[in-house]
Short mmCIF file of C-alpha atoms in Angstrom, two decimals:
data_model
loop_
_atom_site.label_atom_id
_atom_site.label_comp_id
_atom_site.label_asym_id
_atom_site.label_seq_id
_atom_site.Cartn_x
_atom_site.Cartn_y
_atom_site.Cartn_z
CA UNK A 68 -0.91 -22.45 -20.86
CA UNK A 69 -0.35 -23.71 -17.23
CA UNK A 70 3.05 -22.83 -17.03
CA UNK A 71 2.44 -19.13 -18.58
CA UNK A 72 -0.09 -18.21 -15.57
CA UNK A 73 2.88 -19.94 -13.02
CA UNK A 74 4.95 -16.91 -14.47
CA UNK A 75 2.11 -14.42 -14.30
CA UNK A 76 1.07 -15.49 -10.73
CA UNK A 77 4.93 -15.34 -9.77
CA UNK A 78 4.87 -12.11 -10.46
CA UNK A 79 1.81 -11.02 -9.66
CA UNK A 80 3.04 -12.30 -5.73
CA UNK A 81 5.39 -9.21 -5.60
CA UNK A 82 2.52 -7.01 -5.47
CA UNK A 83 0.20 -8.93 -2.91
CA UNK A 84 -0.97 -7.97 -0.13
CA UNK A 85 0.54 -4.46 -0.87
CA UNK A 86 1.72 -2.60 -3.68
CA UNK A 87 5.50 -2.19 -4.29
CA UNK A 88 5.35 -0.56 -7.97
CA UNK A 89 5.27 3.40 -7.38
CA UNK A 90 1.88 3.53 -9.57
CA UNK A 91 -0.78 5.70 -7.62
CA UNK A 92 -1.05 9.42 -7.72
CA UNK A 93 0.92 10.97 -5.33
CA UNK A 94 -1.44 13.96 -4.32
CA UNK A 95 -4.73 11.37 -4.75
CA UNK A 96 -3.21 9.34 -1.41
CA UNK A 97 -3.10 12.61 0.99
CA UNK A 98 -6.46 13.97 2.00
CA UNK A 99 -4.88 16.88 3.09
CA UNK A 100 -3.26 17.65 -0.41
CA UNK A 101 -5.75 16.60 -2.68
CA UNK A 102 -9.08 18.73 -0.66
CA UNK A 103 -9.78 22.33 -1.18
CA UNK A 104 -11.53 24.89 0.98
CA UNK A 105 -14.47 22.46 0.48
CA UNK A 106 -18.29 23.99 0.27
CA UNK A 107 -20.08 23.69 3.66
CA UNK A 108 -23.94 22.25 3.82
CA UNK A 109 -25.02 22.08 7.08
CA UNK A 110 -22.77 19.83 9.75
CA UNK A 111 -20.87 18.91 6.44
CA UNK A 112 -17.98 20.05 4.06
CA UNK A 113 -17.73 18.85 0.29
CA UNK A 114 -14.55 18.78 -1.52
CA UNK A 115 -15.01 17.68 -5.17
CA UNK A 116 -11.92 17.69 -7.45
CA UNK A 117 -10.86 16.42 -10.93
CA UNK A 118 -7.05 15.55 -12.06
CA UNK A 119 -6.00 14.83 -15.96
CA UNK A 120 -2.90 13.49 -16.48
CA UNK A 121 -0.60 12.28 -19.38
CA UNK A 122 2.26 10.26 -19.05
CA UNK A 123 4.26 7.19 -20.26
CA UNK A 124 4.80 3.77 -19.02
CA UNK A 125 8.46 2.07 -20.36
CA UNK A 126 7.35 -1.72 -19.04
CA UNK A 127 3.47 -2.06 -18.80
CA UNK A 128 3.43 -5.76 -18.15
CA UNK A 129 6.25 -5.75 -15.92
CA UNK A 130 8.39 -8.08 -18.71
CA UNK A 131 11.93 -8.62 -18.80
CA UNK A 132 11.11 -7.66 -22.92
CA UNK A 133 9.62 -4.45 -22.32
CA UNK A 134 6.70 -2.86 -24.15
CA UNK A 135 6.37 0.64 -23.14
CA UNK A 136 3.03 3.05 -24.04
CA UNK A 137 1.61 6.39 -23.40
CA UNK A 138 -1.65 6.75 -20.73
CA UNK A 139 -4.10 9.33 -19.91
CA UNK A 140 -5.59 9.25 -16.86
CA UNK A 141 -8.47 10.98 -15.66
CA UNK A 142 -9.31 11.25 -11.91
CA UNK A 143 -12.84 12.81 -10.68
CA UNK A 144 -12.50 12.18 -6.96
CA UNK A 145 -15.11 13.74 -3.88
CA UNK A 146 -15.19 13.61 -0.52
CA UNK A 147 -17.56 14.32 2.52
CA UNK A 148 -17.23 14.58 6.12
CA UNK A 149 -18.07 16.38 9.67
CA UNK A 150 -17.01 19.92 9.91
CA UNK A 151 -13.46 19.96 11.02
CA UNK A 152 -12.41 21.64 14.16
CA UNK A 153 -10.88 24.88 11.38
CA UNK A 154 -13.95 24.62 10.20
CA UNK A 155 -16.05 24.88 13.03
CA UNK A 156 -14.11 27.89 14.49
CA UNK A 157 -13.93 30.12 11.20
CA UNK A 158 -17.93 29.64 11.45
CA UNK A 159 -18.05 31.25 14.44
CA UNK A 160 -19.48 28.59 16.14
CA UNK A 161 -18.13 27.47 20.28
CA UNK A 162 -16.47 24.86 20.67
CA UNK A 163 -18.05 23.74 24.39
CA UNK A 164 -17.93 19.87 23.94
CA UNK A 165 -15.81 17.65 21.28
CA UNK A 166 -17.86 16.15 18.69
CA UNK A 167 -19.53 12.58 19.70
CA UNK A 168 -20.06 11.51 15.70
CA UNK A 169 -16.78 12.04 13.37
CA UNK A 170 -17.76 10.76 10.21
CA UNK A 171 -15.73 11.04 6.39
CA UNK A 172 -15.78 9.19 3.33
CA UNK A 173 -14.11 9.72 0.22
CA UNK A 174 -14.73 7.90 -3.53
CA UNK A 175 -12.17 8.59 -6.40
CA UNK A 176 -12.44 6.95 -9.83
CA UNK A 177 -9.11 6.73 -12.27
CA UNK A 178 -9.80 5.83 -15.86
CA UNK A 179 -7.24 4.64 -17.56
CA UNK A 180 -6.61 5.11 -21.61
CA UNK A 181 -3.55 3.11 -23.11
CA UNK A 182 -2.55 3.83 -26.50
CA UNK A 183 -0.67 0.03 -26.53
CA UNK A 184 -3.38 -2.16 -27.73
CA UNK A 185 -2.32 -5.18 -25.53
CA UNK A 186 -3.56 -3.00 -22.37
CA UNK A 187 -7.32 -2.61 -22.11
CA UNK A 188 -8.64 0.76 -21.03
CA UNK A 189 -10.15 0.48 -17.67
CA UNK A 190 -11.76 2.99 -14.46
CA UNK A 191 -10.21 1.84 -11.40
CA UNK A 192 -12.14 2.43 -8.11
CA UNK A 193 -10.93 3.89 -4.49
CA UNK A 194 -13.29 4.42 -1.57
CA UNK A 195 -13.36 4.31 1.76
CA UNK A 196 -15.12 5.68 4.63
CA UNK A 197 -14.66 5.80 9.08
CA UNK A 198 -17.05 6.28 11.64
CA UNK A 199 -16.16 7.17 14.65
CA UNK A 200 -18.20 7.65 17.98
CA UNK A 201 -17.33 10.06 21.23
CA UNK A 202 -13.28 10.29 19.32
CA UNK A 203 -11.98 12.21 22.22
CA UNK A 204 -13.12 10.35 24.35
CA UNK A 205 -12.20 8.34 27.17
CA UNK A 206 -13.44 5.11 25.00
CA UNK A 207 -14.01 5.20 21.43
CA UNK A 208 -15.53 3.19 18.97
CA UNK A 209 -14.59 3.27 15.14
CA UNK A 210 -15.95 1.24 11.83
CA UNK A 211 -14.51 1.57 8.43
CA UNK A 212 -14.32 0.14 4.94
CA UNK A 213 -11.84 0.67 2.40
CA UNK A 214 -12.50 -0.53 -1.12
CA UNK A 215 -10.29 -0.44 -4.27
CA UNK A 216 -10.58 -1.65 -7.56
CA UNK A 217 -7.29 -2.05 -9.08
CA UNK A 218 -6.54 -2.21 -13.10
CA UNK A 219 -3.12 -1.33 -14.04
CA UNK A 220 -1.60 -4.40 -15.99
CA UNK A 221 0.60 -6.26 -13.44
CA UNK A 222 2.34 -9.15 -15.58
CA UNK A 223 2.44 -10.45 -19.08
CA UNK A 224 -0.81 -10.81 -21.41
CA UNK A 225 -0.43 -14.65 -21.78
CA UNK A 226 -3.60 -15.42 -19.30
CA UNK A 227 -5.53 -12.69 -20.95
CA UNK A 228 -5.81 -8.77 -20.68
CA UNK A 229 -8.10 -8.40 -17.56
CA UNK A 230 -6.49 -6.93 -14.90
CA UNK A 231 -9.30 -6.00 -12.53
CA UNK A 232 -8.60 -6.82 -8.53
CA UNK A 233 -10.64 -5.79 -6.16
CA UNK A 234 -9.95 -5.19 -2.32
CA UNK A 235 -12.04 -4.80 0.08
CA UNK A 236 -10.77 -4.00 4.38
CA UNK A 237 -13.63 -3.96 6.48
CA UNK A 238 -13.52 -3.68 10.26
CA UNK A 239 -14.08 -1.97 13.54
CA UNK A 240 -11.76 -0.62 16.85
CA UNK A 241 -12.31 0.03 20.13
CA UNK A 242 -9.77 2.82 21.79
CA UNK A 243 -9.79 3.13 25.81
CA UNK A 244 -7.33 5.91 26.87
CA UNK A 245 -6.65 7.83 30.02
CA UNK A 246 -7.18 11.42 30.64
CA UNK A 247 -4.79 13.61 28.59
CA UNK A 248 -4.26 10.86 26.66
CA UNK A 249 -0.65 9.49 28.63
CA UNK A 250 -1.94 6.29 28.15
CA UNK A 251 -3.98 4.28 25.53
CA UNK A 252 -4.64 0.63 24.26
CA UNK A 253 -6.92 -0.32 21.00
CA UNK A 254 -8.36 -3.70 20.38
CA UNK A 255 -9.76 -4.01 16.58
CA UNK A 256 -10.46 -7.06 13.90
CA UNK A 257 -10.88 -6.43 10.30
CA UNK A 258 -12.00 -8.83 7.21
CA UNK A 259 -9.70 -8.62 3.82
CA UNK A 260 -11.45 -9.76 0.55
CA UNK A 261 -9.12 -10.45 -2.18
CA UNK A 262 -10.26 -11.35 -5.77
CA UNK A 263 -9.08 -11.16 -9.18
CA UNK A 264 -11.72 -10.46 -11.99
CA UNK A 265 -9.99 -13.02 -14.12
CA UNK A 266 -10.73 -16.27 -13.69
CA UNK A 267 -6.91 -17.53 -14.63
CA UNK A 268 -5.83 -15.27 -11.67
CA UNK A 269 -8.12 -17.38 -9.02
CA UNK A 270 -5.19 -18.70 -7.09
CA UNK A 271 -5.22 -15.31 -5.35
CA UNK A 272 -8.58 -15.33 -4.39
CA UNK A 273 -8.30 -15.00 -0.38
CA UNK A 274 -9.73 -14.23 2.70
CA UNK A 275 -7.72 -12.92 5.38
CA UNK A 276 -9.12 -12.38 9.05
CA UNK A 277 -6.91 -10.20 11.21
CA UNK A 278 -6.60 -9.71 15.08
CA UNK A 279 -4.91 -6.51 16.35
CA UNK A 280 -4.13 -4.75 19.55
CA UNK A 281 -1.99 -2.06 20.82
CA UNK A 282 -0.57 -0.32 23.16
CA UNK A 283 0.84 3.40 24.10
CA UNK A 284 2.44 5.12 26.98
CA UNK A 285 3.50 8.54 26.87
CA UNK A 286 6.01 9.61 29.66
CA UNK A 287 7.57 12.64 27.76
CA UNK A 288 5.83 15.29 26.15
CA UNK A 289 6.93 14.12 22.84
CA UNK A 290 7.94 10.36 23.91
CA UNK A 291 5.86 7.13 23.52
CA UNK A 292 6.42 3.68 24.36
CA UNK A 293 4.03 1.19 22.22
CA UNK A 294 3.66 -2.37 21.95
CA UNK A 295 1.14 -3.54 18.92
CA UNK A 296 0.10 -7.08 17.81
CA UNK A 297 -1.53 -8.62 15.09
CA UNK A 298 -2.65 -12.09 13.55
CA UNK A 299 -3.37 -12.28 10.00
CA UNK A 300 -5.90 -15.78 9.54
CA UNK A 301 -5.72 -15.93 5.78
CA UNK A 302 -7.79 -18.66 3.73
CA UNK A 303 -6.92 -19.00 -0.21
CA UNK A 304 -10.24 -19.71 -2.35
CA UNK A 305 -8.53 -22.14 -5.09
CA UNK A 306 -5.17 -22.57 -4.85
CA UNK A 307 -5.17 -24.83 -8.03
CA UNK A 308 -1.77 -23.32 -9.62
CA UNK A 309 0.89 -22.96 -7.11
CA UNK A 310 1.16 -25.22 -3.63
CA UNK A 311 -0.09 -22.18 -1.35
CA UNK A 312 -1.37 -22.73 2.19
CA UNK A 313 -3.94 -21.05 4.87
CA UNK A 314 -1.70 -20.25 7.25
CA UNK A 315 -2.01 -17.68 10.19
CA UNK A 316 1.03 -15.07 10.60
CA UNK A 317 1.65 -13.58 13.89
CA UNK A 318 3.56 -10.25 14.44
CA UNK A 319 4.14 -9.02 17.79
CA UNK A 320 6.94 -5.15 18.39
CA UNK A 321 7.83 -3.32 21.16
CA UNK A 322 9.33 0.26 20.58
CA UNK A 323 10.04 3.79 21.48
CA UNK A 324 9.21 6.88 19.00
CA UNK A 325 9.99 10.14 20.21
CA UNK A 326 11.55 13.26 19.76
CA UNK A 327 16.02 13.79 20.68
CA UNK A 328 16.11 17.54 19.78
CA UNK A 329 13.32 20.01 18.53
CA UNK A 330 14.51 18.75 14.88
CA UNK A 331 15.52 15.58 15.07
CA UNK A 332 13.57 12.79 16.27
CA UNK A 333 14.07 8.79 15.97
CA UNK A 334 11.69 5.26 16.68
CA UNK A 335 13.41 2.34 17.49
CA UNK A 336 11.71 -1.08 17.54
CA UNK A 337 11.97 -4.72 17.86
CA UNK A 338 9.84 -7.80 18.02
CA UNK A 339 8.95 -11.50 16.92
CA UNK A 340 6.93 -12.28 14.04
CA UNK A 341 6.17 -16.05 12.53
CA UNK A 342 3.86 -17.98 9.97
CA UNK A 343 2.27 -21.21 10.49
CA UNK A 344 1.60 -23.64 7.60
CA UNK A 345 -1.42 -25.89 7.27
CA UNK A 346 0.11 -27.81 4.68
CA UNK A 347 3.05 -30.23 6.35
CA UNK A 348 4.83 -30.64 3.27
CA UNK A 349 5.69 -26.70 3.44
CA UNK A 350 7.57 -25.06 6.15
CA UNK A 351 6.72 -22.62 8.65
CA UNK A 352 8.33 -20.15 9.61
CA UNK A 353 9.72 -17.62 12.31
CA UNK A 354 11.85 -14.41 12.66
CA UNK A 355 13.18 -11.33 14.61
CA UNK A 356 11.42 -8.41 12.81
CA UNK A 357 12.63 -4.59 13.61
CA UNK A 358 12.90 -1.24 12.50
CA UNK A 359 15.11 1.91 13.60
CA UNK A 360 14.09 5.51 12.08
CA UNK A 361 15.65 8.76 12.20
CA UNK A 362 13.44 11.99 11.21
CA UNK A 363 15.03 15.51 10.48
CA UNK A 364 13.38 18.66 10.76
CA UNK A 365 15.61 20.44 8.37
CA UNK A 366 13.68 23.85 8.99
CA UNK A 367 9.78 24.07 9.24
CA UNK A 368 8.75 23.03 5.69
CA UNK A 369 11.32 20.81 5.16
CA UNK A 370 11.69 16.86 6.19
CA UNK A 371 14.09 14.31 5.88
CA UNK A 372 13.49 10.51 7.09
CA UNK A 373 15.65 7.46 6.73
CA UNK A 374 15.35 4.01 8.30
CA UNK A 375 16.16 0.34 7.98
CA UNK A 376 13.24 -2.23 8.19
CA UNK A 377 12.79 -5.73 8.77
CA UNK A 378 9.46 -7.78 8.26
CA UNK A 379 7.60 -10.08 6.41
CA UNK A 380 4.51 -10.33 4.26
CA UNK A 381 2.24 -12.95 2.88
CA UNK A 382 2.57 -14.40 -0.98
CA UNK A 383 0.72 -16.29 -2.79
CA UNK A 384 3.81 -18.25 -3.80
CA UNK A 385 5.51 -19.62 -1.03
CA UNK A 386 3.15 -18.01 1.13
CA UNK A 387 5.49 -15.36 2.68
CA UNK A 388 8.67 -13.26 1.71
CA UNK A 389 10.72 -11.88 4.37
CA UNK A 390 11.96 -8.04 3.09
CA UNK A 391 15.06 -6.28 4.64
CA UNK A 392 14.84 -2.60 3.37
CA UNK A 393 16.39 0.96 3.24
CA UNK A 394 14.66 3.99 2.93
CA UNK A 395 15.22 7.91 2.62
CA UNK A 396 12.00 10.14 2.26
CA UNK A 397 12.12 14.14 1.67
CA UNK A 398 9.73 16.72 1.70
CA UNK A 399 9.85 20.37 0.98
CA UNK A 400 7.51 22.83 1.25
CA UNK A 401 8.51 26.56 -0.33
CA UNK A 402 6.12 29.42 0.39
CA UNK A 403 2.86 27.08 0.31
CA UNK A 404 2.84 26.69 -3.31
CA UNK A 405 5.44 24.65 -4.16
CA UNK A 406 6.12 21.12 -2.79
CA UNK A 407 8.81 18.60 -3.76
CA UNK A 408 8.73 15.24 -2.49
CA UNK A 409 11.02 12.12 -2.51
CA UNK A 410 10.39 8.49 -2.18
CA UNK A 411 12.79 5.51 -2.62
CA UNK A 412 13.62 2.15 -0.64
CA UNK A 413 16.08 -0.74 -1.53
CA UNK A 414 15.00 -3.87 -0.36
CA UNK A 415 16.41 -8.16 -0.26
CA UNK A 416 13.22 -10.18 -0.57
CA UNK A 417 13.42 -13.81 0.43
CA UNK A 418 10.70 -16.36 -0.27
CA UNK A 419 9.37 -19.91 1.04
CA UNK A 420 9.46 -23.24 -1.00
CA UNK A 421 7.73 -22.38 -4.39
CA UNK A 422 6.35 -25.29 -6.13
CA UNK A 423 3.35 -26.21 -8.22
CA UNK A 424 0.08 -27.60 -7.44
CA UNK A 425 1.44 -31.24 -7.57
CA UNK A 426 4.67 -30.52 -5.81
CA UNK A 427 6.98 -29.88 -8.64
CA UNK A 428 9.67 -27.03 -8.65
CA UNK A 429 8.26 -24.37 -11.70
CA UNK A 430 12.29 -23.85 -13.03
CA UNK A 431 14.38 -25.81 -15.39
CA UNK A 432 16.92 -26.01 -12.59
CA UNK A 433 14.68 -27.40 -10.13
CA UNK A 434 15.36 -24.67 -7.89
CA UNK A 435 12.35 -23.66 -5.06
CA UNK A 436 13.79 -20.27 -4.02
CA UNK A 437 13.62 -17.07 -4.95
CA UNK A 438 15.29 -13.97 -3.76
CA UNK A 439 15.11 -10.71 -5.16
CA UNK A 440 16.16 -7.23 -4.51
CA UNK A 441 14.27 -4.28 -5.29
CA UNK A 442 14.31 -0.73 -6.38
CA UNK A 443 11.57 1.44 -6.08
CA UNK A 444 12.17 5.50 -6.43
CA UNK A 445 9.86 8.22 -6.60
CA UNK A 446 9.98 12.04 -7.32
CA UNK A 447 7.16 14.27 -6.94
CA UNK A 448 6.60 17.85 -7.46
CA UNK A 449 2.69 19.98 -7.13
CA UNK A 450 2.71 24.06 -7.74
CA UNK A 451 -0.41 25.54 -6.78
CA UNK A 452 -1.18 28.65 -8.83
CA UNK A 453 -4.04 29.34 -6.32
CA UNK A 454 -5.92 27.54 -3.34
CA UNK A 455 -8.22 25.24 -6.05
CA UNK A 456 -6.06 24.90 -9.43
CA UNK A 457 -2.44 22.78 -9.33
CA UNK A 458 0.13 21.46 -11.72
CA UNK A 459 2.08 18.27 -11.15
CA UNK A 460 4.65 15.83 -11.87
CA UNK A 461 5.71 12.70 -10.99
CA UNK A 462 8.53 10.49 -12.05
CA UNK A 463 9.67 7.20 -11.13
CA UNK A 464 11.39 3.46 -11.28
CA UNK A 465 11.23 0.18 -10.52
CA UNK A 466 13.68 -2.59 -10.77
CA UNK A 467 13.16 -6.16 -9.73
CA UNK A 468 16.66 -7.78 -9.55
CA UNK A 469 16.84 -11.71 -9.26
CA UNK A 470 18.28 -14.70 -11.00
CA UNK A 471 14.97 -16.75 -10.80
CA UNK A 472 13.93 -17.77 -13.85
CA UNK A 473 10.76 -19.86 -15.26
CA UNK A 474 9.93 -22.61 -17.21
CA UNK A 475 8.13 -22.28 -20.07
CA UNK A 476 6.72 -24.10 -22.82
CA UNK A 477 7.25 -22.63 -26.33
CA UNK A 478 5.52 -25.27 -28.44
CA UNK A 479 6.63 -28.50 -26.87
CA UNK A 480 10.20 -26.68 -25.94
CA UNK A 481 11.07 -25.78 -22.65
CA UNK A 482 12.13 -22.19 -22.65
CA UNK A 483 14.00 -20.18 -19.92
CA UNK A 484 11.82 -16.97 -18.75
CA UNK A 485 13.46 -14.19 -16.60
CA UNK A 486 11.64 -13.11 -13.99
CA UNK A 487 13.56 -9.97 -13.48
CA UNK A 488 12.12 -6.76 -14.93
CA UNK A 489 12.72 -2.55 -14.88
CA UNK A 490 10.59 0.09 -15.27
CA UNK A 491 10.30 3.97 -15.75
CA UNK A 492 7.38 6.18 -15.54
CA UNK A 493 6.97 9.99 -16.21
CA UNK A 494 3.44 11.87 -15.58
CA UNK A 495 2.56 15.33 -16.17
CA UNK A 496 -0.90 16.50 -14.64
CA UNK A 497 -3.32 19.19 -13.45
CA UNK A 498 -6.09 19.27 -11.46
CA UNK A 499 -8.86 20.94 -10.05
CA UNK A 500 -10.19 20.69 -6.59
CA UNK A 501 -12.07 22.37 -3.83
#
């Protein structure tokens, strides 16, 4: 049983801290897509909304033996917030002063229906909500919380069919800037909670306290220099399974993002980024990180962006993974009904020394590294019949490429267990919103 929730919490690594499996709804992530004209009450505007969607899932578990089903999912979704500044001016109202409260908060529930009986049926959870005092002006204070309840399956059944993980990013920033905004610098600190509803998942329990500052100087009309920092203090709750570490990870860039032509525009930057290990008996670690960007304004509804990035992330096994990456992005826009978008990276993922709780190596080769590369691809595509009512589709893969392999125990048998895995996903949807 040990060694079956090694394999599920090896896998379960690739998508913590952050996602990597295209998953969410596209239009659900994009206030701007997903809100209506909204109903006004008072200093507020509403926007409630429902999507219903079918689709089907070729690898719900994320196995290197596939077992594919069919899901509905139903999203009822609402948000509130201050009037906007459109807002404010179709209501006839003077603008004399900027606003000293912004405030907006959204909720959106997903339920989940699998007709694979292995996958329990489920409502995911996504909140959030920002306050923000005097926001144009010369100092400005902001507090938010974002919340999420996760429950799409995210490795084999073996450990059970609970799924449930819950997020929750708390924090506040403080923004000084100049007038006209040429220069500005943010200071901010934020609390991560990290659990898993399942108590065989508890080695990714965590708390993670991060430090962040930044820095911006504009000296072009459409040209900023910016310099941000951060330091990620991250404690794990019971690392009983795999030899994980609190360790602090510190990420310092400097860069230039700015415009070349009226349609093409590029961001270039370069820094230092490290993790330090508690535990001496696993290695820290240091690196250059960078990125380089190029974005095309192929005419004014249509975008094209395509970059290289280097960085690194925690992981509960090995406690970080270094990821080189490609990606290409598109967007078009035709007539203000139509949109087509397009996602995709390529990525070389390179983790620390992955052992057990006691030390051990966790493959039949006694190997303690991992490297993977990934595919992740995404095509979306909305028509909006009218300014409330939209049908959508999304369709997308995944492919985890890598040659590490578990071991298991079938009986009293070692067995060899892939860790590689593919996956495709289709939806069809519409929804309502205003």
């Amino acid at each position: 049983m040990l060694r079956m929730i090694i394999r599920t919490v090896c896998v379960a690594a690739l998508l913590l801290p952050s996602a990597t499996i295209v998953s969410a709804q596209a239009w659900l992530g994009d206030r701007a897509r997903r809100e209506g004209p909204g109903f006004r009450v008072g200093n507020l505007e509403l926007h409630p909304g429902i999507g219903v969607e079918g689709g089907y899932d070729s690898n719900v578990f994320m196995s290197d033996e596939p077992v594919g089903s069919a899901i509905f999912r139903i999203t009822p979704h609402f948000d509130v917030s201050t009037l906007g500044e459109q807002r404010r001016e179709d209501g006839g109202e003077e603008r004399t002063q900027a606003p000293k409260v912004q405030f907006r908060a959204g909720v959106a529930a997903p339920i989940y229906v699998f007709l694979e009986d292995q996958a329990r049926n489920d409502v995911g959870i996504n909140g959030d909500l920002e306050l923000s005092i005097l926001p144009d002006g010369p100092v400005t204070f902001s507090v938010y919380d974002r919340f999420s309840r996760r429950v799409r399956p995210f490795t084999e059944s073996g450990a059970g069919n609970d799924f449930g993980r819950i997020t929750n990013v708390a924090g506040g920033n403080l923004r000084f800037q100049t007038r006209g905004g040429v220069f500005s610098a943010n200071l901010g600190y934020d609390l991560t909670w990290q659990f898993f509803e399942n108590d065989a998942f508890d080695f990714g329990n965590a708390l993670i306290h991060r430090a962040e500052a930044g820095a911006n100087f504009r000296f072009l009309p459409h040209t900023t220099l910016f310099y941000d920092f951060t330091a990620d203090f991250t404690n794990y709750q019971d690392p009983s399974v795999l030899r994980v570490s609190d360790n602090v990870r510190v990420r310092n860039r400097v860069g230039l993002n700015g415009a070349l032509t009226p349609r093409l525009s590029a961001l270039v930057a370069v820094g230092y980024g490290a993790v330090l290990v508690d535990d001496p008996t696993l290695r820290d670690f240091d690196t250059v990180i960078a990125q380089a960007e190029l974005r095309l304004k192929l005419s004014p509804t249509t975008k094209l962006t395509f970059g290289y990035e280097r960085d690194f992330l925690g992981s509960v096994i090995g406690n970080w993974r270094t990821r080189d990456r490609g990606y290409l992005n598109f967007q078009w826009l035709l007539g203000g009904s139509f949109l087509l978008g397009f996602d995709s990276w390529v990525g070389y993922l390179k983790f620390g020394t992955i052992v057990d709780s006691s030390g051990a190596p966790i493959t039949v080769d006694g190997s303690t590294e991992r490297s993977d590369v990934m595919v992740n691809l995404s095509l979306f595509a909305e028509y909006r019949f009218t300014d409330w009512l939209a049908l959508n589709a999304t369709v997308g893969y995944t492919g985890d490429f890598t040659d590490f392999e578990y071991d298991r125990l079938i009986g009293m048998s070692p067995v060899v267990d892939p860790a590689d895995f593919s996956k495709f996903q289709a939806w069809l949807g519409v929804r309502v919103f205003y």
